[in-house]
PDB file of C-alpha atoms in Angstrom:
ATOM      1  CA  UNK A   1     -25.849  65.838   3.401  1.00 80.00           C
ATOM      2  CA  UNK A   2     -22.168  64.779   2.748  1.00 83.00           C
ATOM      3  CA  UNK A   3     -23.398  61.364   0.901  1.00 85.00           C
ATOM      4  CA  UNK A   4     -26.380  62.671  -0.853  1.00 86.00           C
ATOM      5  CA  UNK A   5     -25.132  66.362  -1.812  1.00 89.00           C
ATOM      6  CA  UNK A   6     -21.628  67.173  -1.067  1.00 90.00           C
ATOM      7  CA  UNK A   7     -19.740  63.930  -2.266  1.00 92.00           C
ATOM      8  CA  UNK A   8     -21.716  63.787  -5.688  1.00 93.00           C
ATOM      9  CA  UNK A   9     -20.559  67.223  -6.963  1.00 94.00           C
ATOM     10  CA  UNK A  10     -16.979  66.552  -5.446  1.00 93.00           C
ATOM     11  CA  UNK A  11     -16.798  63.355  -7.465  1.00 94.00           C
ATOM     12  CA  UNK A  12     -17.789  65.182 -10.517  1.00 95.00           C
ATOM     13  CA  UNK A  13     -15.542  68.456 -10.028  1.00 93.00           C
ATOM     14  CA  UNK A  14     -12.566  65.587  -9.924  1.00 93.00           C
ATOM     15  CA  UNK A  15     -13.844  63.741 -13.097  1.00 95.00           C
ATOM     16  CA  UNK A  16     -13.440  67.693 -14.694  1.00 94.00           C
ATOM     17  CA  UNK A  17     -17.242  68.030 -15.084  1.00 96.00           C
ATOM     18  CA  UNK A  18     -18.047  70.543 -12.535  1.00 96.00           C
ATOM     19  CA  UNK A  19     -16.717  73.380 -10.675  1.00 97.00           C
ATOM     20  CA  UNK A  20     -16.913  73.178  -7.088  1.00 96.00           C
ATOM     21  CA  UNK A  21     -15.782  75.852  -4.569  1.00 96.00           C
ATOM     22  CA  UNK A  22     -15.550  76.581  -0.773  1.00 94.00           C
ATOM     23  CA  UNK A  23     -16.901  79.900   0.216  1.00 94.00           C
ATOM     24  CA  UNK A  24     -16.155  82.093   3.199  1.00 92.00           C
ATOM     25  CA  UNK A  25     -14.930  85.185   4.681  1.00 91.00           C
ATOM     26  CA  UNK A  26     -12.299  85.967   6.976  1.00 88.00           C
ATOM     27  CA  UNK A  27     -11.734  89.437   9.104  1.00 85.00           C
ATOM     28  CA  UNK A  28      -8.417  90.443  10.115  1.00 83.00           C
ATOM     29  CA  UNK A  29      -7.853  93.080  12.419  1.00 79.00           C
ATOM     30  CA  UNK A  30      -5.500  95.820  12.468  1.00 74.00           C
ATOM     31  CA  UNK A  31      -4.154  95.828  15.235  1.00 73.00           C
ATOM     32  CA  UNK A  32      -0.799  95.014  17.104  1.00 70.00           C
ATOM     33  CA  UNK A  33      -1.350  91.959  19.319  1.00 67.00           C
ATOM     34  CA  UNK A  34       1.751  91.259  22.267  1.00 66.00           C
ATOM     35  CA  UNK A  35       1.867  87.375  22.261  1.00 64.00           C
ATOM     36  CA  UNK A  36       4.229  87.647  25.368  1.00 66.00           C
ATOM     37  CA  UNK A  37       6.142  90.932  27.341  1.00 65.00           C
ATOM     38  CA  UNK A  38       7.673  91.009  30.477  1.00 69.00           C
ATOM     39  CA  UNK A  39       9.352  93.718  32.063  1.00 70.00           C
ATOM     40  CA  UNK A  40      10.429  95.057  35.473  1.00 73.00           C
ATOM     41  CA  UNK A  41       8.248  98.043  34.918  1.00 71.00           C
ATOM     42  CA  UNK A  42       5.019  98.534  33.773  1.00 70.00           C
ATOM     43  CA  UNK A  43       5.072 100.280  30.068  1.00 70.00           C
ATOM     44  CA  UNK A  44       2.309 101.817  28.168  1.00 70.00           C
ATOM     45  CA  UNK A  45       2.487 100.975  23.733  1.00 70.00           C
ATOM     46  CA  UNK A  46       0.039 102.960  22.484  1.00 73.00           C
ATOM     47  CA  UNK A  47      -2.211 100.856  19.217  1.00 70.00           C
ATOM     48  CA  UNK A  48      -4.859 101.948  17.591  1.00 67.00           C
ATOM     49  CA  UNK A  49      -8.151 101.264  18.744  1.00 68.00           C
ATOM     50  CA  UNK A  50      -8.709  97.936  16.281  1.00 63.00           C
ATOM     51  CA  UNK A  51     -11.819  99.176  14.909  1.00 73.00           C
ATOM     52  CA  UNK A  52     -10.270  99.360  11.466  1.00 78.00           C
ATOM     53  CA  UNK A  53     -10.529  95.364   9.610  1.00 82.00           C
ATOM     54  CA  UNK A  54      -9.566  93.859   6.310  1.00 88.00           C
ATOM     55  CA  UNK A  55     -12.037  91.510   5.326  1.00 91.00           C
ATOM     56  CA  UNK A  56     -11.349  88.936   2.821  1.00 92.00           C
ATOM     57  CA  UNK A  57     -14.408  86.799   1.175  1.00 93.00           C
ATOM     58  CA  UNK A  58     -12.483  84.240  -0.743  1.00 93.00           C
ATOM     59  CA  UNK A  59     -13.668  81.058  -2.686  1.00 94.00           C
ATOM     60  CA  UNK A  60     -11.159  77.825  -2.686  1.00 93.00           C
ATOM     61  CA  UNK A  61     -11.996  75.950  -5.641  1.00 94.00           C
ATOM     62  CA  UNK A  62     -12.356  72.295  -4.480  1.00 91.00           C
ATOM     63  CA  UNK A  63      -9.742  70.187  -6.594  1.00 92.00           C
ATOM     64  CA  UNK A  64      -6.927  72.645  -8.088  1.00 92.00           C
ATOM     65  CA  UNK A  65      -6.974  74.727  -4.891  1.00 89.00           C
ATOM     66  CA  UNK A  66      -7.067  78.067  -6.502  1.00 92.00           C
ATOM     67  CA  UNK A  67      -8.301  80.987  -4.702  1.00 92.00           C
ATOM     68  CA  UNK A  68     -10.890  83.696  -5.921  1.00 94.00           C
ATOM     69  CA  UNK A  69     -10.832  86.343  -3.404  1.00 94.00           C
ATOM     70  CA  UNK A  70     -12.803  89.649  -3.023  1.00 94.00           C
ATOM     71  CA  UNK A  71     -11.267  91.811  -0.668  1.00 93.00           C
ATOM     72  CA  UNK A  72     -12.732  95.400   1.100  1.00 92.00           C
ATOM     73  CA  UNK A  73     -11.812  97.444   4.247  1.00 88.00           C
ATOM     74  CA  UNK A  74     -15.711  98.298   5.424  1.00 88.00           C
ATOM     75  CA  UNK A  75     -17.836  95.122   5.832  1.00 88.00           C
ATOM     76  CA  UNK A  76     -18.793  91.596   4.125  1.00 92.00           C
ATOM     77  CA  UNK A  77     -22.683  91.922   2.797  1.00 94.00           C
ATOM     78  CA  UNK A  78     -24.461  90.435   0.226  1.00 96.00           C
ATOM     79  CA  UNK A  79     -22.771  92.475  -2.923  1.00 96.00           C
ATOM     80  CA  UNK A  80     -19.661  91.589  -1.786  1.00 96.00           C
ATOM     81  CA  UNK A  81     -20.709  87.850  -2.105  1.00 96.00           C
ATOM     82  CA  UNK A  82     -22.294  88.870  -5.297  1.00 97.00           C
ATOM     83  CA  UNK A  83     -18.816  90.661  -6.615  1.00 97.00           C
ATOM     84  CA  UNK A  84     -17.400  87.416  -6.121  1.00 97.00           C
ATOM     85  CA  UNK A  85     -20.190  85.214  -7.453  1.00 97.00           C
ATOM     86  CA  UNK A  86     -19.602  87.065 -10.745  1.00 97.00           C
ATOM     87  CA  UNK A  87     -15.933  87.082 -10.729  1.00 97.00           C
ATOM     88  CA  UNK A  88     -16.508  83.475 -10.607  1.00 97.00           C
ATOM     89  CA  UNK A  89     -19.288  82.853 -13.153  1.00 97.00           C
ATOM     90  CA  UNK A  90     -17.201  85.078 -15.869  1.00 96.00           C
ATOM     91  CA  UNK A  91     -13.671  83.272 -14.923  1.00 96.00           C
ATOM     92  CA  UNK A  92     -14.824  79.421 -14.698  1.00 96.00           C
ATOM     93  CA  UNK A  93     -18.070  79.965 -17.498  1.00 93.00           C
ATOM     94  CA  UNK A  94     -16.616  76.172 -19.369  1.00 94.00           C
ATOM     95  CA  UNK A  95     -18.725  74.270 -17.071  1.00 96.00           C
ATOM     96  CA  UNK A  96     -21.300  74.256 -14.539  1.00 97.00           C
ATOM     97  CA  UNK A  97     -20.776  75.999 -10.682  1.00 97.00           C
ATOM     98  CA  UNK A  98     -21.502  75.116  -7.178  1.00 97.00           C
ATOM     99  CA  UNK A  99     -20.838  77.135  -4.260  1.00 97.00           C
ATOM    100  CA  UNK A 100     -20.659  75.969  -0.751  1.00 95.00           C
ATOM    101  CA  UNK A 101     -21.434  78.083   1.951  1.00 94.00           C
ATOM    102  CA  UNK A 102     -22.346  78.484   5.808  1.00 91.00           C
ATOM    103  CA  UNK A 103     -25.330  80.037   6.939  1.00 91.00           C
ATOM    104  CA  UNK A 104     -24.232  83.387   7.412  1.00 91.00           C
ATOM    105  CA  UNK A 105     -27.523  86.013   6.653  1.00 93.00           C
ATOM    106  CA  UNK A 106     -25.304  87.879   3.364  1.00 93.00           C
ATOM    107  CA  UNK A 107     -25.119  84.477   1.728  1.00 93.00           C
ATOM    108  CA  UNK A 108     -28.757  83.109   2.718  1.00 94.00           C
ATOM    109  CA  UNK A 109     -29.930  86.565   1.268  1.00 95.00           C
ATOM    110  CA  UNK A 110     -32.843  86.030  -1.959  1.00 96.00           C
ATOM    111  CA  UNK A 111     -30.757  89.139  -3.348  1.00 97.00           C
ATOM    112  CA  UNK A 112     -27.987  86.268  -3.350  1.00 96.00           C
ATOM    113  CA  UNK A 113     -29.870  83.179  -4.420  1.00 96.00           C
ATOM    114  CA  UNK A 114     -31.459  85.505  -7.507  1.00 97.00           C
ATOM    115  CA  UNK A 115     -28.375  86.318  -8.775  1.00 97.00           C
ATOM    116  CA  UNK A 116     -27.003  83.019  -8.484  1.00 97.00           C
ATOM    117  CA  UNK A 117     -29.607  81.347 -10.682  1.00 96.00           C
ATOM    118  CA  UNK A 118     -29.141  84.396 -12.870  1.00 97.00           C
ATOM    119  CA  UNK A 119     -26.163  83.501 -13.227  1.00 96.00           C
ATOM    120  CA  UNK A 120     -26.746  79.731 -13.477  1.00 96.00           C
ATOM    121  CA  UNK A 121     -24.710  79.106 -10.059  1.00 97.00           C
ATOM    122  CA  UNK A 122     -25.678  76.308  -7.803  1.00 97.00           C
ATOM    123  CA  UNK A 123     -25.740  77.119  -4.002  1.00 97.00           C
ATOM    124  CA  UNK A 124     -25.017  74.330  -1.616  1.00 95.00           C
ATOM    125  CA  UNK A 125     -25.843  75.735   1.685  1.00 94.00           C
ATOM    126  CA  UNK A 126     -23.533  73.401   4.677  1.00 91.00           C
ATOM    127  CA  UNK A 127     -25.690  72.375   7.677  1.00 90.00           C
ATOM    128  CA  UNK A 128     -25.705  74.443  11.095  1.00 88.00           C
ATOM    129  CA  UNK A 129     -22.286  73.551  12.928  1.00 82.00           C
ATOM    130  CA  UNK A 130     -20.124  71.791  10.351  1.00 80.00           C
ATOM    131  CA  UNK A 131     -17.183  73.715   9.959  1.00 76.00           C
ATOM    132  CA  UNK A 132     -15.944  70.425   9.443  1.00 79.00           C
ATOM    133  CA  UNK A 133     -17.266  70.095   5.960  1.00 80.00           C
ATOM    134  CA  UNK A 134     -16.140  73.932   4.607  1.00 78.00           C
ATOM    135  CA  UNK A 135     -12.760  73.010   3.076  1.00 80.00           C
ATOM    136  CA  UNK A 136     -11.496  76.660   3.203  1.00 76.00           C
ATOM    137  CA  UNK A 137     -11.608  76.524   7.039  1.00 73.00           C
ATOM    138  CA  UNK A 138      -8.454  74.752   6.638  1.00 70.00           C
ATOM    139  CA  UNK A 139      -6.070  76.333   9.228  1.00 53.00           C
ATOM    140  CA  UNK A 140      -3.093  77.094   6.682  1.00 54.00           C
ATOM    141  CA  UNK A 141      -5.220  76.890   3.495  1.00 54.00           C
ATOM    142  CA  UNK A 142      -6.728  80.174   3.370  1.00 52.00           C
ATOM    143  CA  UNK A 143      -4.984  82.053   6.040  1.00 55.00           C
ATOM    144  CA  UNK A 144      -2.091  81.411   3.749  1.00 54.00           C
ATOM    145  CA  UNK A 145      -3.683  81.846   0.527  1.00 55.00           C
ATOM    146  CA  UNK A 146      -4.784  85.395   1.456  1.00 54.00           C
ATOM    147  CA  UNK A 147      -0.964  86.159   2.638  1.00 54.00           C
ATOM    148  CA  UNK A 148      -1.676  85.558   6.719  1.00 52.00           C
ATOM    149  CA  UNK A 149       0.613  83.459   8.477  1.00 48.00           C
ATOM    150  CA  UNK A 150      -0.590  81.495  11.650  1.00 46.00           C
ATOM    151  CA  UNK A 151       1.794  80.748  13.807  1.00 40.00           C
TER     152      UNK A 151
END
């Protein structure tokens, strides 16, 4: 996959002939989280219940590192990949486009693949269990890009 597939289009997205982006979506919770409290007493701090997310599906294009992100407080389905499928096809329309993505059901969706080759977007689907290969899985790449900071 990464000689035959993967390298190719990265090769040409550095040679300026193709646009190449990483794909993938990220859901923060809000919610306080205590990384360490001691006391002599036990005390009660009332949080919400952490139902409530912010989900951001953001695309890292491959060689200038600029972020396209979508962002929604309800859930991460197949129009939200296709909101940001055509905020990508209208902002990078110069040259051809290839999307990587995992295997997640939204994203393997036909609703998805149609509108991609509507849209003349190439799909690159990453085997099962390479997280290695998804450059936006970066740990301070896109945490950071979408304002998060890991510590």
């Amino acid at each position: 996959f990464l000689e035959e597939e993967l390298e190719p289009r990265l090769e040409e997205s550095r040679e300026g002939k193709r646009h190449v982006f990483f794909v993938d979506a990220a859901h923060f919770v809000m919610q306080p989280f205590l990384g360490y409290l001691w006391c002599f007493f036990r005390q009660f701090i009332q949080a919400p219940s952490g139902r409530k997310r912010f989900n951001v599906l953001g695309a890292l294009h491959a060689t200038t590192l600029q972020v396209i992100t979508f962002t929604n407080d309800s859930y991460i389905n197949s129009r939200s990949v296709a909101k940001l499928m055509c905020k990508i096809a209208v902002e990078f329309s110069d040259l051809p486009i290839s999307l990587v993505m995992d295997n997640a059901s939204y994203q393997r969706c036909y609703f998805v693949r149609d509108l991609a080759t509507a849209l003349g977007i190439e799909i690159i689907f990453l085997p099962p269990y390479s997280p290695n290969l998804n450059l936006i899985l970066s740990r301070d790449t896109y945490p950071a890009a979408c304002g998060v900071i890991l510590v």
